[in-house]
Short mmCIF file of C-alpha atoms in Angstrom, two decimals:
data_model
loop_
_atom_site.label_atom_id
_atom_site.label_comp_id
_atom_site.label_asym_id
_atom_site.label_seq_id
_atom_site.Cartn_x
_atom_site.Cartn_y
_atom_site.Cartn_z
CA MET A 1 11.07 7.77 -17.97
CA LYS A 2 13.35 9.65 -20.32
CA LEU A 3 12.34 11.09 -23.67
CA SER A 4 14.24 8.35 -25.52
CA GLU A 5 12.23 5.71 -23.64
CA ILE A 6 8.81 7.13 -24.53
CA LYS A 7 9.87 7.27 -28.17
CA GLU A 8 10.86 3.61 -27.97
CA HIS A 9 7.48 2.65 -26.44
CA LEU A 10 5.56 4.74 -28.97
CA SER A 11 7.35 3.10 -31.89
CA THR A 12 5.60 -0.20 -31.10
CA ALA A 13 2.44 1.01 -29.35
CA GLU A 14 -1.02 0.46 -30.81
CA ALA A 15 -2.60 3.24 -28.73
CA VAL A 16 -1.61 6.06 -26.40
CA ASN A 17 -3.26 5.61 -23.00
CA PHE A 18 -2.33 7.45 -19.81
CA ARG A 19 -3.39 5.89 -16.51
CA LEU A 20 -3.50 7.78 -13.22
CA ALA A 21 -2.21 6.40 -9.92
CA ASP A 22 -5.78 5.61 -8.80
CA GLY A 23 -6.23 3.30 -11.82
CA SER A 24 -8.47 5.65 -13.79
CA TYR A 25 -7.53 6.75 -17.28
CA VAL A 26 -7.05 10.16 -18.82
CA PRO A 27 -10.02 10.34 -21.23
CA GLU A 28 -9.01 8.94 -24.61
CA HIS A 29 -9.90 12.20 -26.37
CA PHE A 30 -7.09 14.11 -24.55
CA HIS A 31 -4.70 16.42 -26.38
CA VAL A 32 -0.99 16.93 -25.79
CA THR A 33 -1.03 20.72 -25.75
CA GLU A 34 2.65 21.28 -24.91
CA VAL A 35 5.96 19.50 -25.22
CA GLY A 36 8.85 21.53 -23.88
CA GLU A 37 11.99 21.64 -21.82
CA VAL A 38 11.75 23.19 -18.36
CA GLN A 39 14.86 24.30 -16.49
CA LYS A 40 14.70 25.02 -12.78
CA LYS A 41 17.50 26.59 -10.75
CA PHE A 42 17.05 26.71 -7.01
CA ILE A 43 18.76 26.69 -3.65
CA ASP A 44 17.81 24.10 -1.07
CA CYS A 45 17.36 24.75 2.65
CA GLY A 46 20.97 23.71 3.26
CA GLY A 47 22.30 26.40 0.92
CA THR A 48 23.22 24.13 -2.01
CA VAL A 49 22.48 25.56 -5.45
CA ARG A 50 20.83 22.98 -7.68
CA ALA A 51 19.54 22.73 -11.24
CA GLU A 52 16.98 20.42 -12.76
CA THR A 53 15.90 20.00 -16.38
CA VAL A 54 12.85 18.00 -17.44
CA VAL A 55 10.88 17.46 -20.61
CA ASN A 56 7.35 18.64 -19.94
CA PHE A 57 4.22 17.18 -21.51
CA GLN A 58 0.91 18.89 -20.85
CA LEU A 59 -2.23 16.76 -21.28
CA TRP A 60 -5.57 18.47 -21.79
CA ASP A 61 -8.95 16.84 -21.52
CA ALA A 62 -10.71 18.64 -24.38
CA ASN A 63 -14.33 18.60 -25.39
CA ASP A 64 -13.23 17.19 -28.76
CA TYR A 65 -14.70 13.73 -28.19
CA ASP A 66 -13.81 12.47 -31.69
CA HIS A 67 -10.09 13.09 -31.19
CA ARG A 68 -7.72 10.14 -30.59
CA LEU A 69 -3.99 10.75 -30.45
CA LYS A 70 -2.16 8.00 -32.30
CA PRO A 71 1.38 6.89 -31.35
CA ALA A 72 2.84 8.09 -34.68
CA LYS A 73 1.34 11.56 -34.20
CA LEU A 74 2.80 11.88 -30.69
CA LEU A 75 6.17 10.70 -32.03
CA ASN A 76 6.01 13.44 -34.68
CA ILE A 77 5.19 16.06 -32.04
CA ILE A 78 8.16 14.90 -29.95
CA LYS A 79 10.54 14.87 -32.93
CA LEU A 80 9.44 18.37 -33.97
CA SER A 81 9.99 19.69 -30.44
CA GLU A 82 13.44 18.08 -30.33
CA GLU A 83 14.39 19.72 -33.64
CA VAL A 84 12.90 23.16 -33.05
CA LEU A 85 13.60 23.52 -29.32
CA ASN A 86 16.75 21.40 -29.15
CA ILE A 87 15.23 19.35 -26.32
CA GLY A 88 17.59 16.91 -24.60
CA ASP A 89 17.00 13.36 -23.40
CA HIS A 90 15.71 14.23 -19.93
CA GLU A 91 13.18 12.73 -17.56
CA ILE A 92 9.58 13.46 -18.51
CA GLU A 93 7.24 15.34 -16.24
CA VAL A 94 3.55 15.31 -17.16
CA GLU A 95 1.11 18.07 -16.26
CA TYR A 96 -2.55 17.07 -16.06
CA GLN A 97 -5.55 18.97 -14.74
CA GLY A 98 -7.28 17.48 -11.71
CA ASP A 99 -8.61 19.79 -8.99
CA THR A 100 -5.52 21.83 -9.87
CA ILE A 101 -2.65 21.20 -12.26
CA GLY A 102 -0.88 18.06 -11.10
CA LYS A 103 2.68 17.14 -11.99
CA TYR A 104 3.53 13.49 -12.46
CA ASN A 105 6.50 11.29 -13.26
CA LEU A 106 5.95 8.98 -16.20
CA GLY A 107 6.23 5.21 -16.27
CA HIS A 108 5.10 2.40 -18.57
CA ASP A 109 3.60 -0.97 -17.65
CA GLY A 110 4.04 -2.66 -21.03
CA THR A 111 0.74 -1.32 -22.38
CA ASP A 112 -0.16 2.00 -20.77
CA PHE A 113 1.77 5.08 -19.78
CA MET A 114 1.48 5.55 -16.02
CA LEU A 115 1.19 8.97 -14.37
CA LYS A 116 3.09 8.41 -11.13
CA ALA A 117 2.60 10.75 -8.19
CA LYS A 118 5.47 13.06 -7.34
CA LYS A 119 6.33 13.95 -3.76
CA THR A 120 8.22 16.76 -2.14
CA ASP A 121 11.33 16.00 -0.11
CA CYS A 122 14.06 17.83 1.74
CA LEU A 123 17.24 17.63 -0.33
CA ALA A 124 19.47 18.80 2.53
CA GLN A 125 18.40 16.57 5.41
CA ASP A 126 21.97 16.33 6.71
CA SER A 127 22.26 20.13 6.82
CA CYS A 128 18.90 21.21 8.15
CA GLY A 129 18.55 18.75 11.03
CA VAL A 130 15.58 16.69 9.85
CA PRO A 131 15.78 13.41 11.76
CA LYS A 132 15.87 10.29 9.62
CA GLU A 133 12.80 8.13 9.91
CA GLU A 134 13.61 4.84 11.55
CA ALA A 135 11.87 1.61 10.65
CA SER A 136 9.46 0.44 13.33
CA LYS A 137 10.15 -2.82 15.17
CA GLU A 138 7.14 -4.36 13.34
CA GLU A 139 8.57 -3.40 9.94
CA GLU A 140 11.95 -4.84 10.88
CA ALA A 141 10.38 -8.06 12.16
CA SER A 142 8.22 -8.51 9.07
CA CYS A 143 11.10 -7.94 6.70
CA CYS A 144 12.36 -11.17 5.20
CA THR A 145 16.14 -10.91 4.99
CA PRO A 146 18.76 -13.62 4.64
CA GLY A 147 19.30 -15.11 8.08
CA GLY A 148 16.21 -13.34 9.42
CA GLY A 149 14.46 -16.61 10.18
CA CYS A 150 11.18 -15.72 8.47
CA CYS A 151 11.59 -17.77 5.30
#
């Protein structure tokens, strides 16, 4: 989800709820302690130089049990960060403390914001010799494709 999309969702939202991939919710008394732009420059294992820019939100589960972040307040925090930091319309990455600091992609299901698990991947599979995973015969047989005879 891009920054423009969260602003759109917040403009009509009644509440700000973040749900984790396991279905549990970030406690409703959380704080957004940071909104920023993170730039990463790196080289992959195939030697290609790459750059990535994300908007970073950090959620903190505080002991302030009376706190409830309202959509308008989060919109104001975002607008201020855009003005002061000149943040662009990039994908959002959310940091949230579990056993360690987790980084999540952000989605929306029509009501709640979804913290979606991120995964590592090799960006240079053609260069570094990682074999492509092939679908098993069972997966191919169970796949319903036009002319596949399963429907």
